[in-house]
mmCIF file of C-alpha atoms in Angstrom:
data_model
loop_
_atom_site.group_PDB
_atom_site.id
_atom_site.type_symbol
_atom_site.label_atom_id
_atom_site.label_comp_id
_atom_site.label_asym_id
_atom_site.label_seq_id
_atom_site.Cartn_x
_atom_site.Cartn_y
_atom_site.Cartn_z
ATOM 1 C CA MET C 28 26.709 -2.975 47.315
ATOM 2 C CA LYS C 29 30.333 -2.849 45.279
ATOM 3 C CA ARG C 30 30.972 -0.054 42.942
ATOM 4 C CA LYS C 31 31.215 -3.022 40.313
ATOM 5 C CA HIS C 32 27.732 -4.141 41.047
ATOM 6 C CA LYS C 33 26.455 -0.430 40.870
ATOM 7 C CA ARG C 34 27.943 -0.013 37.328
ATOM 8 C CA LEU C 35 26.445 -3.432 36.273
ATOM 9 C CA THR C 36 23.225 -2.490 37.209
ATOM 10 C CA PHE C 37 22.952 1.016 35.863
ATOM 11 C CA VAL C 38 24.270 -0.775 32.444
ATOM 12 C CA LEU C 39 21.454 -3.442 32.995
ATOM 13 C CA VAL C 40 18.690 -0.501 33.683
ATOM 14 C CA ALA C 41 19.973 1.407 30.608
ATOM 15 C CA LEU C 42 19.742 -1.576 28.447
ATOM 16 C CA LEU C 43 16.140 -2.449 29.172
ATOM 17 C CA LEU C 44 15.105 1.272 28.859
ATOM 18 C CA LEU C 45 16.863 1.287 25.322
ATOM 19 C CA GLY C 46 15.174 -2.069 24.369
ATOM 20 C CA GLY C 47 11.884 -0.634 25.577
ATOM 21 C CA ALA C 48 12.333 2.497 23.614
ATOM 22 C CA ALA C 49 13.056 0.567 20.531
ATOM 23 C CA ALA C 50 10.142 -1.493 20.736
ATOM 24 C CA LEU C 51 7.990 1.339 20.906
ATOM 25 C CA VAL C 52 9.468 2.878 17.853
ATOM 26 C CA LEU C 53 9.373 -0.609 15.878
ATOM 27 C CA SER C 54 5.809 -0.913 16.689
ATOM 28 C CA ALA C 55 4.732 2.631 15.735
ATOM 29 C CA PHE C 56 6.498 1.993 12.410
ATOM 30 C CA GLU C 57 4.970 -1.333 11.718
ATOM 31 C CA GLU C 58 1.245 0.250 12.134
ATOM 32 C CA ASN C 59 2.074 3.311 9.577
ATOM 33 C CA ILE C 60 3.839 1.319 6.979
ATOM 34 C CA VAL C 61 1.873 0.974 3.677
ATOM 35 C CA PHE C 62 3.071 -1.761 1.649
ATOM 36 C CA PHE C 63 2.093 -2.206 -2.112
ATOM 37 C CA GLN C 64 0.395 -5.034 -3.408
ATOM 38 C CA SER C 65 -1.366 -6.248 -6.769
ATOM 39 C CA PRO C 66 -4.463 -7.671 -7.416
ATOM 40 C CA SER C 67 -2.923 -10.916 -7.682
ATOM 41 C CA ASP C 68 -1.636 -10.624 -4.250
ATOM 42 C CA VAL C 69 -5.025 -9.510 -2.810
ATOM 43 C CA VAL C 70 -7.044 -12.356 -4.448
ATOM 44 C CA ALA C 71 -4.278 -14.769 -3.402
ATOM 45 C CA GLY C 72 -5.279 -13.842 0.211
ATOM 46 C CA LYS C 73 -1.890 -12.385 1.532
ATOM 47 C CA ILE C 74 -3.656 -9.465 2.804
ATOM 48 C CA GLY C 75 -5.664 -9.292 6.206
ATOM 49 C CA GLU C 76 -8.906 -7.086 6.074
ATOM 50 C CA ASP C 77 -7.433 -5.258 9.043
ATOM 51 C CA ARG C 78 -4.334 -4.187 7.287
ATOM 52 C CA ARG C 79 -3.759 -0.807 5.484
ATOM 53 C CA PHE C 80 -2.051 -1.092 1.893
ATOM 54 C CA ARG C 81 -1.558 0.312 -1.547
ATOM 55 C CA LEU C 82 -3.490 -1.482 -4.503
ATOM 56 C CA GLY C 83 -1.955 -0.773 -7.898
ATOM 57 C CA GLY C 84 -2.635 -1.911 -11.559
ATOM 58 C CA LEU C 85 -4.785 -0.921 -14.304
ATOM 59 C CA VAL C 86 -8.318 0.523 -14.237
ATOM 60 C CA GLU C 87 -10.298 -2.037 -16.108
ATOM 61 C CA GLU C 88 -12.170 -0.929 -19.349
ATOM 62 C CA GLY C 89 -15.712 -0.170 -18.733
ATOM 63 C CA SER C 90 -15.449 -0.795 -15.112
ATOM 64 C CA VAL C 91 -15.665 2.732 -13.830
ATOM 65 C CA ASP C 92 -19.671 3.323 -12.570
ATOM 66 C CA LYS C 93 -20.048 7.110 -11.035
ATOM 67 C CA SER C 94 -24.254 6.472 -10.606
ATOM 68 C CA ALA C 95 -23.534 6.427 -6.457
ATOM 69 C CA GLY C 96 -23.530 10.110 -5.689
ATOM 70 C CA GLU C 97 -19.920 10.787 -4.395
ATOM 71 C CA THR C 98 -19.054 7.162 -4.422
ATOM 72 C CA VAL C 99 -17.164 5.563 -7.954
ATOM 73 C CA THR C 100 -16.623 1.812 -7.955
ATOM 74 C CA PHE C 101 -14.409 0.360 -10.313
ATOM 75 C CA ARG C 102 -11.958 -2.491 -10.949
ATOM 76 C CA ILE C 103 -8.315 -2.523 -10.801
ATOM 77 C CA THR C 104 -6.546 -5.430 -12.674
ATOM 78 C CA ASP C 105 -2.931 -6.574 -13.352
ATOM 79 C CA MET C 106 -4.374 -8.696 -16.001
ATOM 80 C CA ALA C 107 -4.122 -11.783 -14.189
ATOM 81 C CA GLU C 108 -6.555 -10.754 -11.276
ATOM 82 C CA THR C 109 -9.129 -8.049 -10.633
ATOM 83 C CA VAL C 110 -10.173 -6.253 -7.496
ATOM 84 C CA SER C 111 -13.207 -4.222 -6.977
ATOM 85 C CA VAL C 112 -12.377 -0.760 -5.363
ATOM 86 C CA SER C 113 -14.880 1.748 -3.609
ATOM 87 C CA TYR C 114 -13.679 5.419 -3.581
ATOM 88 C CA THR C 115 -15.550 8.446 -2.298
ATOM 89 C CA GLY C 116 -14.303 11.918 -3.203
ATOM 90 C CA ILE C 117 -13.085 13.474 -6.136
ATOM 91 C CA LEU C 118 -11.083 11.588 -8.301
ATOM 92 C CA PRO C 119 -7.703 12.947 -9.699
ATOM 93 C CA ASP C 120 -8.064 14.430 -13.368
ATOM 94 C CA LEU C 121 -5.535 12.015 -15.157
ATOM 95 C CA PHE C 122 -8.096 8.942 -14.169
ATOM 96 C CA ARG C 123 -8.880 6.903 -17.036
ATOM 97 C CA GLU C 124 -10.121 3.533 -18.008
ATOM 98 C CA GLY C 125 -6.953 1.619 -18.894
ATOM 99 C CA GLN C 126 -4.606 3.610 -17.229
ATOM 100 C CA GLY C 127 -2.299 2.836 -14.408
ATOM 101 C CA VAL C 128 -3.276 4.055 -10.574
ATOM 102 C CA VAL C 129 -2.673 3.373 -7.309
ATOM 103 C CA CYS C 130 -4.980 3.569 -4.585
ATOM 104 C CA GLU C 131 -4.429 3.599 -0.828
ATOM 105 C CA GLY C 132 -7.121 1.872 1.512
ATOM 106 C CA ARG C 133 -7.750 -1.245 2.943
ATOM 107 C CA ILE C 134 -10.286 -4.772 2.057
ATOM 108 C CA VAL C 135 -13.927 -4.205 3.764
ATOM 109 C CA ASN C 136 -16.298 -7.127 2.979
ATOM 110 C CA GLY C 137 -14.120 -8.264 0.134
ATOM 111 C CA VAL C 138 -13.998 -4.620 -1.515
ATOM 112 C CA PHE C 139 -10.999 -2.575 -1.567
ATOM 113 C CA VAL C 140 -12.288 0.871 0.153
ATOM 114 C CA ALA C 141 -9.801 3.329 -0.929
ATOM 115 C CA ASP C 142 -9.308 6.396 1.060
ATOM 116 C CA GLU C 143 -6.799 8.192 -1.794
ATOM 117 C CA VAL C 144 -6.477 7.422 -5.372
ATOM 118 C CA LEU C 145 -3.109 8.524 -7.396
ATOM 119 C CA ALA C 146 -3.346 8.403 -11.011
ATOM 120 C CA LYS C 147 -0.227 8.638 -13.434
ATOM 121 C CA HIS C 148 1.021 12.121 -14.432
ATOM 122 C CA ASP C 149 1.785 11.743 -18.325
ATOM 123 C CA GLU C 150 0.898 8.901 -20.833
ATOM 124 C CA ASN C 151 4.212 7.258 -20.768
ATOM 125 C CA TYR C 152 4.719 7.493 -16.760
ATOM 126 C CA MET C 153 3.502 4.258 -14.931
ATOM 127 C CA PRO C 154 3.957 3.850 -11.259
ATOM 128 C CA PRO C 155 6.915 1.623 -10.497
ATOM 129 C CA GLU C 156 5.206 -0.481 -8.386
ATOM 130 C CA VAL C 157 2.393 -1.037 -10.844
ATOM 131 C CA ALA C 158 5.063 -1.620 -13.804
ATOM 132 C CA ASP C 159 6.728 -4.448 -11.390
ATOM 133 C CA ALA C 160 3.450 -6.020 -10.995
ATOM 134 C CA LEU C 161 2.404 -6.257 -14.731
ATOM 135 C CA LYS C 162 5.846 -7.330 -15.465
ATOM 136 C CA LYS C 163 5.394 -10.274 -12.788
ATOM 137 C CA SER C 164 2.255 -11.057 -14.587
ATOM 138 C CA GLY C 165 3.558 -11.125 -17.947
ATOM 139 C CA GLU C 166 1.274 -8.297 -19.131
ATOM 140 C CA TRP C 167 4.024 -5.643 -19.201
ATOM 141 C CA LYS C 168 3.503 -3.555 -22.783
ATOM 142 C CA GLY C 169 5.594 -0.640 -21.979
ATOM 143 C CA SER C 170 9.309 0.299 -22.735
ATOM 144 C CA GLY C 171 12.203 -0.680 -21.045
ATOM 145 C CA ASN C 172 12.647 -3.906 -18.814
#
C-alpha cells in the first residue's frame, strides 16, 4: 500500500468516526430537547403521545380541582383551545386561576400529565412563550406588542 493510500484510508476512518460521534450527539440532543406548545397546537394533533413538551397558557377560571388527594387537575387555555392537565405534587405558591402557567410533561390518554408546573413570579410577568401563544390567538391583553 502506497503512502498516499494509507493517508486516504486514515482520513476516511477519521471522517467515519467523526460522523458517528456527531450522530450520537445529535440523537442525545433530540431526546432531551423540550419544545413549547400552545393548547391550540396540542388540540390540532401536532404532538405525539410519546413526546415530552412544555404546555403554556392561562389556567382556565373554575377549572382547578384539588379533590383527588395530591393530584390536581385543571385546564390550560390560550382562549382558542383548552387542554386538561393532571399534576401530582405541590403547586407553586403563585399558581392561580386566570394566570399564566407553563407545564412540562406529556400527553397520556388525551390528558396532559405534567411533572413540573411553573407559575409567573409577579402580576405583570407573563412567560414569553405564553404571551406569544396568546398574541397568536388574538387574545393578548397585556402591555407591549
